[in-house]
Amino acid sequence: MDTSGLIAVHADTWQVATRHQFLEGMRTGDLPNAALDRWLVQDYHYVDRLLRFQALLLAAAPRTDQLVLAGGLAALAEELGWFEQLAAVRELDLAAPLHPACRNYTDYLLTLGYRCLTATGADADLAYTPAITAVWAVERAYLDAWLSARPGAGAFSDLVSHWTTDEFREYVAGLALAADRALAESSLGACREAEQAFLAIAAYEREFWQMAFAASG
């Protein structure tokens, strides 16, 4: 199975992960600012920890995948700076603690990353394939979700545009190629673990959108 096949086989699950009242509120302009601000703070934490996960993955990546992962790391570092500028404008507290939905999601990713870094021999295949599939799923979910919110209403339109650029689409396509290579070259066991990682990302994505409407864990 390749990345397209994962989405096709689990179409209903993917729909739930990438469509949400949060995104619909961005599209229509009905999203409360408090929900957006809560989500932005947690997404800042998420991006910070995603960068750390991808750094671990890059350290274990084959030569074919180094460029796309390194480019992703640079983009994530720039994204943190963008969040910090946005936080100053919206008066967000980026020092607020991680919400459990954010912590659980990113802890899962970091576990995949550390597993890649420490795996050797045959275990390296079992570690890398789920991890690169997870990175692709993370970014593909983000892209699909924000595409559903286009063009965004009023002041939300700039945010929606920020997360649906052609450059981001190309990055997601590059990750799909990397994940497809890994899936094609991996054992059945590694592919099954990759499918489980895909499903885990879908579940965590749904929880992350919902988190915006909860003031606390």
PDB file of C-alpha atoms in Angstrom:
ATOM      1  CA  MET A   1       0.000   0.000   0.000  1.00  0.00           C
ATOM      2  CA  ASP A   2       1.174   3.537  -0.740  1.00  0.00           C
ATOM      3  CA  THR A   3       0.149   6.909   0.727  1.00  0.00           C
ATOM      4  CA  SER A   4      -2.736   7.361  -1.704  1.00  0.00           C
ATOM      5  CA  GLY A   5      -3.958   3.897  -0.813  1.00  0.00           C
ATOM      6  CA  LEU A   6      -3.924   4.694   2.892  1.00  0.00           C
ATOM      7  CA  ILE A   7      -6.238   7.646   2.352  1.00  0.00           C
ATOM      8  CA  ALA A   8      -8.478   5.674  -0.007  1.00  0.00           C
ATOM      9  CA  VAL A   9      -8.843   2.675   2.300  1.00  0.00           C
ATOM     10  CA  HIS A  10      -9.448   4.863   5.345  1.00  0.00           C
ATOM     11  CA  ALA A  11     -11.431   7.606   3.608  1.00  0.00           C
ATOM     12  CA  ASP A  12     -14.026   7.999   6.364  1.00  0.00           C
ATOM     13  CA  THR A  13     -11.373   8.217   9.064  1.00  0.00           C
ATOM     14  CA  TRP A  14      -9.449  10.778   7.039  1.00  0.00           C
ATOM     15  CA  GLN A  15     -12.583  12.835   6.495  1.00  0.00           C
ATOM     16  CA  VAL A  16     -13.151  13.011  10.252  1.00  0.00           C
ATOM     17  CA  ALA A  17      -9.525  14.028  10.811  1.00  0.00           C
ATOM     18  CA  THR A  18      -9.506  16.842   8.255  1.00  0.00           C
ATOM     19  CA  ARG A  19     -13.004  18.317   8.553  1.00  0.00           C
ATOM     20  CA  HIS A  20     -14.109  20.015  11.738  1.00  0.00           C
ATOM     21  CA  GLN A  21     -16.307  22.825  13.040  1.00  0.00           C
ATOM     22  CA  PHE A  22     -13.097  24.773  13.746  1.00  0.00           C
ATOM     23  CA  LEU A  23     -12.221  24.761  10.053  1.00  0.00           C
ATOM     24  CA  GLU A  24     -15.792  25.465   9.023  1.00  0.00           C
ATOM     25  CA  GLY A  25     -15.750  28.435  11.379  1.00  0.00           C
ATOM     26  CA  MET A  26     -12.642  29.745   9.662  1.00  0.00           C
ATOM     27  CA  ARG A  27     -14.381  29.383   6.305  1.00  0.00           C
ATOM     28  CA  THR A  28     -17.571  31.134   7.368  1.00  0.00           C
ATOM     29  CA  GLY A  29     -16.094  33.632   9.835  1.00  0.00           C
ATOM     30  CA  ASP A  30     -18.052  32.202  12.764  1.00  0.00           C
ATOM     31  CA  LEU A  31     -15.094  30.841  14.712  1.00  0.00           C
ATOM     32  CA  PRO A  32     -14.785  32.544  18.132  1.00  0.00           C
ATOM     33  CA  ASN A  33     -11.506  34.407  18.546  1.00  0.00           C
ATOM     34  CA  ALA A  34     -10.940  32.659  21.862  1.00  0.00           C
ATOM     35  CA  ALA A  35     -10.959  29.272  20.125  1.00  0.00           C
ATOM     36  CA  LEU A  36      -8.564  30.497  17.441  1.00  0.00           C
ATOM     37  CA  ASP A  37      -6.184  31.997  19.999  1.00  0.00           C
ATOM     38  CA  ARG A  38      -6.209  28.808  22.069  1.00  0.00           C
ATOM     39  CA  TRP A  39      -5.459  26.752  18.970  1.00  0.00           C
ATOM     40  CA  LEU A  40      -2.672  29.102  17.831  1.00  0.00           C
ATOM     41  CA  VAL A  41      -0.850  28.822  21.149  1.00  0.00           C
ATOM     42  CA  GLN A  42      -1.048  25.050  21.100  1.00  0.00           C
ATOM     43  CA  ASP A  43      -0.044  24.879  17.433  1.00  0.00           C
ATOM     44  CA  TYR A  44       3.047  26.899  18.306  1.00  0.00           C
ATOM     45  CA  HIS A  45       3.968  24.259  20.870  1.00  0.00           C
ATOM     46  CA  TYR A  46       3.121  21.574  18.338  1.00  0.00           C
ATOM     47  CA  VAL A  47       5.396  23.018  15.657  1.00  0.00           C
ATOM     48  CA  ASP A  48       8.238  23.334  18.163  1.00  0.00           C
ATOM     49  CA  ARG A  49       7.969  19.653  19.068  1.00  0.00           C
ATOM     50  CA  LEU A  50       7.340  18.576  15.467  1.00  0.00           C
ATOM     51  CA  LEU A  51      10.645  20.204  14.538  1.00  0.00           C
ATOM     52  CA  ARG A  52      12.396  18.135  17.201  1.00  0.00           C
ATOM     53  CA  PHE A  53      10.750  14.947  15.946  1.00  0.00           C
ATOM     54  CA  GLN A  54      11.773  15.627  12.359  1.00  0.00           C
ATOM     55  CA  ALA A  55      15.322  16.370  13.465  1.00  0.00           C
ATOM     56  CA  LEU A  56      15.457  12.902  15.011  1.00  0.00           C
ATOM     57  CA  LEU A  57      14.033  11.405  11.834  1.00  0.00           C
ATOM     58  CA  LEU A  58      16.516  13.249   9.632  1.00  0.00           C
ATOM     59  CA  ALA A  59      19.365  11.753  11.638  1.00  0.00           C
ATOM     60  CA  ALA A  60      18.103   8.277  10.704  1.00  0.00           C
ATOM     61  CA  ALA A  61      16.936   9.020   7.161  1.00  0.00           C
ATOM     62  CA  PRO A  62      18.361   7.450   4.014  1.00  0.00           C
ATOM     63  CA  ARG A  63      20.178   9.756   1.605  1.00  0.00           C
ATOM     64  CA  THR A  64      17.123   9.931  -0.677  1.00  0.00           C
ATOM     65  CA  ASP A  65      15.018  11.582   2.026  1.00  0.00           C
ATOM     66  CA  GLN A  66      17.514  14.001   3.533  1.00  0.00           C
ATOM     67  CA  LEU A  67      16.718  16.992   1.334  1.00  0.00           C
ATOM     68  CA  VAL A  68      12.960  16.996   1.863  1.00  0.00           C
ATOM     69  CA  LEU A  69      13.316  16.488   5.619  1.00  0.00           C
ATOM     70  CA  ALA A  70      16.002  19.169   5.926  1.00  0.00           C
ATOM     71  CA  GLY A  71      13.798  21.576   3.991  1.00  0.00           C
ATOM     72  CA  GLY A  72      10.965  20.789   6.343  1.00  0.00           C
ATOM     73  CA  LEU A  73      13.110  21.576   9.353  1.00  0.00           C
ATOM     74  CA  ALA A  74      14.027  24.988   7.933  1.00  0.00           C
ATOM     75  CA  ALA A  75      10.367  25.710   7.186  1.00  0.00           C
ATOM     76  CA  LEU A  76       9.323  24.723  10.710  1.00  0.00           C
ATOM     77  CA  ALA A  77      11.954  27.008  12.238  1.00  0.00           C
ATOM     78  CA  GLU A  78      10.641  29.864  10.098  1.00  0.00           C
ATOM     79  CA  GLU A  79       7.090  28.983  11.111  1.00  0.00           C
ATOM     80  CA  LEU A  80       7.992  29.388  14.778  1.00  0.00           C
ATOM     81  CA  GLY A  81       9.197  32.905  14.028  1.00  0.00           C
ATOM     82  CA  TRP A  82       5.948  33.641  12.202  1.00  0.00           C
ATOM     83  CA  PHE A  83       3.969  32.404  15.195  1.00  0.00           C
ATOM     84  CA  GLU A  84       5.981  34.643  17.509  1.00  0.00           C
ATOM     85  CA  GLN A  85       5.202  37.687  15.367  1.00  0.00           C
ATOM     86  CA  LEU A  86       1.529  36.754  15.240  1.00  0.00           C
ATOM     87  CA  ALA A  87       1.489  36.240  18.998  1.00  0.00           C
ATOM     88  CA  ALA A  88       2.776  39.762  19.539  1.00  0.00           C
ATOM     89  CA  VAL A  89      -0.034  41.174  17.386  1.00  0.00           C
ATOM     90  CA  ARG A  90      -2.775  39.053  18.978  1.00  0.00           C
ATOM     91  CA  GLU A  91      -1.274  39.288  22.493  1.00  0.00           C
ATOM     92  CA  LEU A  92      -1.004  35.526  22.882  1.00  0.00           C
ATOM     93  CA  ASP A  93       0.770  33.864  25.781  1.00  0.00           C
ATOM     94  CA  LEU A  94       3.136  31.405  24.127  1.00  0.00           C
ATOM     95  CA  ALA A  95       4.361  30.342  27.546  1.00  0.00           C
ATOM     96  CA  ALA A  96       0.998  28.762  28.310  1.00  0.00           C
ATOM     97  CA  PRO A  97       1.304  25.048  29.139  1.00  0.00           C
ATOM     98  CA  LEU A  98       0.712  22.305  26.616  1.00  0.00           C
ATOM     99  CA  HIS A  99      -2.855  21.084  26.460  1.00  0.00           C
ATOM    100  CA  PRO A 100      -3.083  17.298  26.951  1.00  0.00           C
ATOM    101  CA  ALA A 101      -4.210  16.896  23.322  1.00  0.00           C
ATOM    102  CA  CYS A 102      -1.043  18.620  22.151  1.00  0.00           C
ATOM    103  CA  ARG A 103       1.204  16.794  24.599  1.00  0.00           C
ATOM    104  CA  ASN A 104      -0.193  13.363  23.754  1.00  0.00           C
ATOM    105  CA  TYR A 105       0.125  13.982  20.020  1.00  0.00           C
ATOM    106  CA  THR A 106       3.675  15.277  20.146  1.00  0.00           C
ATOM    107  CA  ASP A 107       4.805  12.680  22.679  1.00  0.00           C
ATOM    108  CA  TYR A 108       3.676  10.045  20.193  1.00  0.00           C
ATOM    109  CA  LEU A 109       5.695  11.659  17.411  1.00  0.00           C
ATOM    110  CA  LEU A 110       8.787  12.014  19.575  1.00  0.00           C
ATOM    111  CA  THR A 111       8.523   8.349  20.522  1.00  0.00           C
ATOM    112  CA  LEU A 112       8.603   7.471  16.814  1.00  0.00           C
ATOM    113  CA  GLY A 113      11.614   9.729  16.364  1.00  0.00           C
ATOM    114  CA  TYR A 114      13.646   8.326  19.233  1.00  0.00           C
ATOM    115  CA  ARG A 115      12.855   4.828  18.052  1.00  0.00           C
ATOM    116  CA  CYS A 116      14.336   5.706  14.646  1.00  0.00           C
ATOM    117  CA  LEU A 117      17.435   7.113  16.246  1.00  0.00           C
ATOM    118  CA  THR A 118      18.141   4.034  18.344  1.00  0.00           C
ATOM    119  CA  ALA A 119      17.032   1.222  16.006  1.00  0.00           C
ATOM    120  CA  THR A 120      19.679  -0.908  14.328  1.00  0.00           C
ATOM    121  CA  GLY A 121      19.718  -3.740  11.832  1.00  0.00           C
ATOM    122  CA  ALA A 122      16.328  -5.154  10.863  1.00  0.00           C
ATOM    123  CA  ASP A 123      14.655  -2.967  13.488  1.00  0.00           C
ATOM    124  CA  ALA A 124      15.625   0.137  11.503  1.00  0.00           C
ATOM    125  CA  ASP A 125      13.071  -0.769   8.826  1.00  0.00           C
ATOM    126  CA  LEU A 126      10.381  -1.245  11.467  1.00  0.00           C
ATOM    127  CA  ALA A 127      11.198   2.157  12.924  1.00  0.00           C
ATOM    128  CA  TYR A 128      11.749   4.406   9.903  1.00  0.00           C
ATOM    129  CA  THR A 129       8.811   3.414   7.705  1.00  0.00           C
ATOM    130  CA  PRO A 130       6.110   4.261  10.294  1.00  0.00           C
ATOM    131  CA  ALA A 131       7.921   7.484  11.178  1.00  0.00           C
ATOM    132  CA  ILE A 132       8.239   8.832   7.625  1.00  0.00           C
ATOM    133  CA  THR A 133       4.630   7.805   6.989  1.00  0.00           C
ATOM    134  CA  ALA A 134       3.629   9.731  10.108  1.00  0.00           C
ATOM    135  CA  VAL A 135       5.434  12.891   8.942  1.00  0.00           C
ATOM    136  CA  TRP A 136       3.666  12.721   5.614  1.00  0.00           C
ATOM    137  CA  ALA A 137       0.308  12.093   7.325  1.00  0.00           C
ATOM    138  CA  VAL A 138       0.828  15.052   9.669  1.00  0.00           C
ATOM    139  CA  GLU A 139       1.490  17.467   6.842  1.00  0.00           C
ATOM    140  CA  ARG A 140      -1.063  16.015   4.443  1.00  0.00           C
ATOM    141  CA  ALA A 141      -3.723  16.275   7.148  1.00  0.00           C
ATOM    142  CA  TYR A 142      -2.774  19.890   7.760  1.00  0.00           C
ATOM    143  CA  LEU A 143      -2.965  20.702   4.057  1.00  0.00           C
ATOM    144  CA  ASP A 144      -6.267  18.915   3.468  1.00  0.00           C
ATOM    145  CA  ALA A 145      -7.781  20.508   6.548  1.00  0.00           C
ATOM    146  CA  TRP A 146      -6.863  24.041   5.581  1.00  0.00           C
ATOM    147  CA  LEU A 147      -7.914  23.518   1.977  1.00  0.00           C
ATOM    148  CA  SER A 148     -11.378  22.733   3.348  1.00  0.00           C
ATOM    149  CA  ALA A 149     -11.416  26.179   5.027  1.00  0.00           C
ATOM    150  CA  ARG A 150     -10.584  28.134   1.867  1.00  0.00           C
ATOM    151  CA  PRO A 151     -10.813  30.976   1.192  1.00  0.00           C
ATOM    152  CA  GLY A 152     -11.452  31.891   4.806  1.00  0.00           C
ATOM    153  CA  ALA A 153     -13.766  34.699   5.839  1.00  0.00           C
ATOM    154  CA  GLY A 154     -12.647  38.222   6.615  1.00  0.00           C
ATOM    155  CA  ALA A 155      -9.574  38.401   8.802  1.00  0.00           C
ATOM    156  CA  PHE A 156      -9.265  34.602   8.719  1.00  0.00           C
ATOM    157  CA  SER A 157      -8.419  34.561   5.009  1.00  0.00           C
ATOM    158  CA  ASP A 158      -4.760  35.486   5.544  1.00  0.00           C
ATOM    159  CA  LEU A 159      -4.296  32.572   7.930  1.00  0.00           C
ATOM    160  CA  VAL A 160      -5.950  30.113   5.563  1.00  0.00           C
ATOM    161  CA  SER A 161      -3.776  31.354   2.696  1.00  0.00           C
ATOM    162  CA  HIS A 162      -0.662  30.984   4.832  1.00  0.00           C
ATOM    163  CA  TRP A 163      -1.280  27.242   5.227  1.00  0.00           C
ATOM    164  CA  THR A 164      -2.325  26.446   1.647  1.00  0.00           C
ATOM    165  CA  THR A 165       0.565  27.800  -0.414  1.00  0.00           C
ATOM    166  CA  ASP A 166       1.968  26.090  -3.493  1.00  0.00           C
ATOM    167  CA  GLU A 167       5.250  25.653  -1.633  1.00  0.00           C
ATOM    168  CA  PHE A 168       3.519  23.742   1.123  1.00  0.00           C
ATOM    169  CA  ARG A 169       1.751  21.534  -1.417  1.00  0.00           C
ATOM    170  CA  GLU A 170       5.110  20.715  -3.021  1.00  0.00           C
ATOM    171  CA  TYR A 171       6.576  19.850   0.371  1.00  0.00           C
ATOM    172  CA  VAL A 172       3.711  17.482   1.125  1.00  0.00           C
ATOM    173  CA  ALA A 173       4.184  15.869  -2.286  1.00  0.00           C
ATOM    174  CA  GLY A 174       7.870  15.379  -1.519  1.00  0.00           C
ATOM    175  CA  LEU A 175       7.049  13.687   1.761  1.00  0.00           C
ATOM    176  CA  ALA A 176       4.593  11.410  -0.045  1.00  0.00           C
ATOM    177  CA  LEU A 177       7.381  10.288  -2.381  1.00  0.00           C
ATOM    178  CA  ALA A 178       9.630   9.561   0.599  1.00  0.00           C
ATOM    179  CA  ALA A 179       6.924   7.609   2.409  1.00  0.00           C
ATOM    180  CA  ASP A 180       6.011   5.699  -0.751  1.00  0.00           C
ATOM    181  CA  ARG A 181       9.639   4.659  -1.236  1.00  0.00           C
ATOM    182  CA  ALA A 182       9.830   3.405   2.327  1.00  0.00           C
ATOM    183  CA  LEU A 183       6.550   1.518   2.062  1.00  0.00           C
ATOM    184  CA  ALA A 184       7.578  -0.110  -1.227  1.00  0.00           C
ATOM    185  CA  GLU A 185      10.902  -1.303   0.183  1.00  0.00           C
ATOM    186  CA  SER A 186       9.720  -2.387   3.625  1.00  0.00           C
ATOM    187  CA  SER A 187       8.613  -5.637   5.168  1.00  0.00           C
ATOM    188  CA  LEU A 188       4.952  -6.443   5.672  1.00  0.00           C
ATOM    189  CA  GLY A 189       5.409  -5.818   9.391  1.00  0.00           C
ATOM    190  CA  ALA A 190       6.810  -2.334   8.808  1.00  0.00           C
ATOM    191  CA  CYS A 191       3.975  -1.506   6.417  1.00  0.00           C
ATOM    192  CA  ARG A 192       1.412  -2.607   8.969  1.00  0.00           C
ATOM    193  CA  GLU A 193       3.050  -0.398  11.580  1.00  0.00           C
ATOM    194  CA  ALA A 194       2.996   2.476   9.090  1.00  0.00           C
ATOM    195  CA  GLU A 195      -0.739   2.000   8.597  1.00  0.00           C
ATOM    196  CA  GLN A 196      -1.238   2.095  12.365  1.00  0.00           C
ATOM    197  CA  ALA A 197       0.812   5.295  12.511  1.00  0.00           C
ATOM    198  CA  PHE A 198      -1.402   6.806   9.812  1.00  0.00           C
ATOM    199  CA  LEU A 199      -4.519   5.941  11.820  1.00  0.00           C
ATOM    200  CA  ALA A 200      -2.967   7.320  15.005  1.00  0.00           C
ATOM    201  CA  ILE A 201      -2.221  10.632  13.289  1.00  0.00           C
ATOM    202  CA  ALA A 202      -5.816  10.829  12.075  1.00  0.00           C
ATOM    203  CA  ALA A 203      -7.113  10.327  15.619  1.00  0.00           C
ATOM    204  CA  TYR A 204      -4.699  12.868  17.119  1.00  0.00           C
ATOM    205  CA  GLU A 205      -5.624  15.418  14.437  1.00  0.00           C
ATOM    206  CA  ARG A 206      -9.284  15.193  15.342  1.00  0.00           C
ATOM    207  CA  GLU A 207      -8.476  15.690  19.021  1.00  0.00           C
ATOM    208  CA  PHE A 208      -6.282  18.684  18.229  1.00  0.00           C
ATOM    209  CA  TRP A 209      -9.033  20.533  16.389  1.00  0.00           C
ATOM    210  CA  GLN A 210     -11.491  19.755  19.161  1.00  0.00           C
ATOM    211  CA  MET A 211      -9.031  21.012  21.762  1.00  0.00           C
ATOM    212  CA  ALA A 212      -9.594  24.578  20.533  1.00  0.00           C
ATOM    213  CA  PHE A 213     -13.030  24.546  22.146  1.00  0.00           C
ATOM    214  CA  ALA A 214     -11.834  23.295  25.551  1.00  0.00           C
ATOM    215  CA  ALA A 215     -10.342  25.826  27.945  1.00  0.00           C
ATOM    216  CA  SER A 216      -8.567  23.104  29.880  1.00  0.00           C
ATOM    217  CA  GLY A 217      -7.698  19.433  29.672  1.00  0.00           C
TER     218      GLY A 217
END
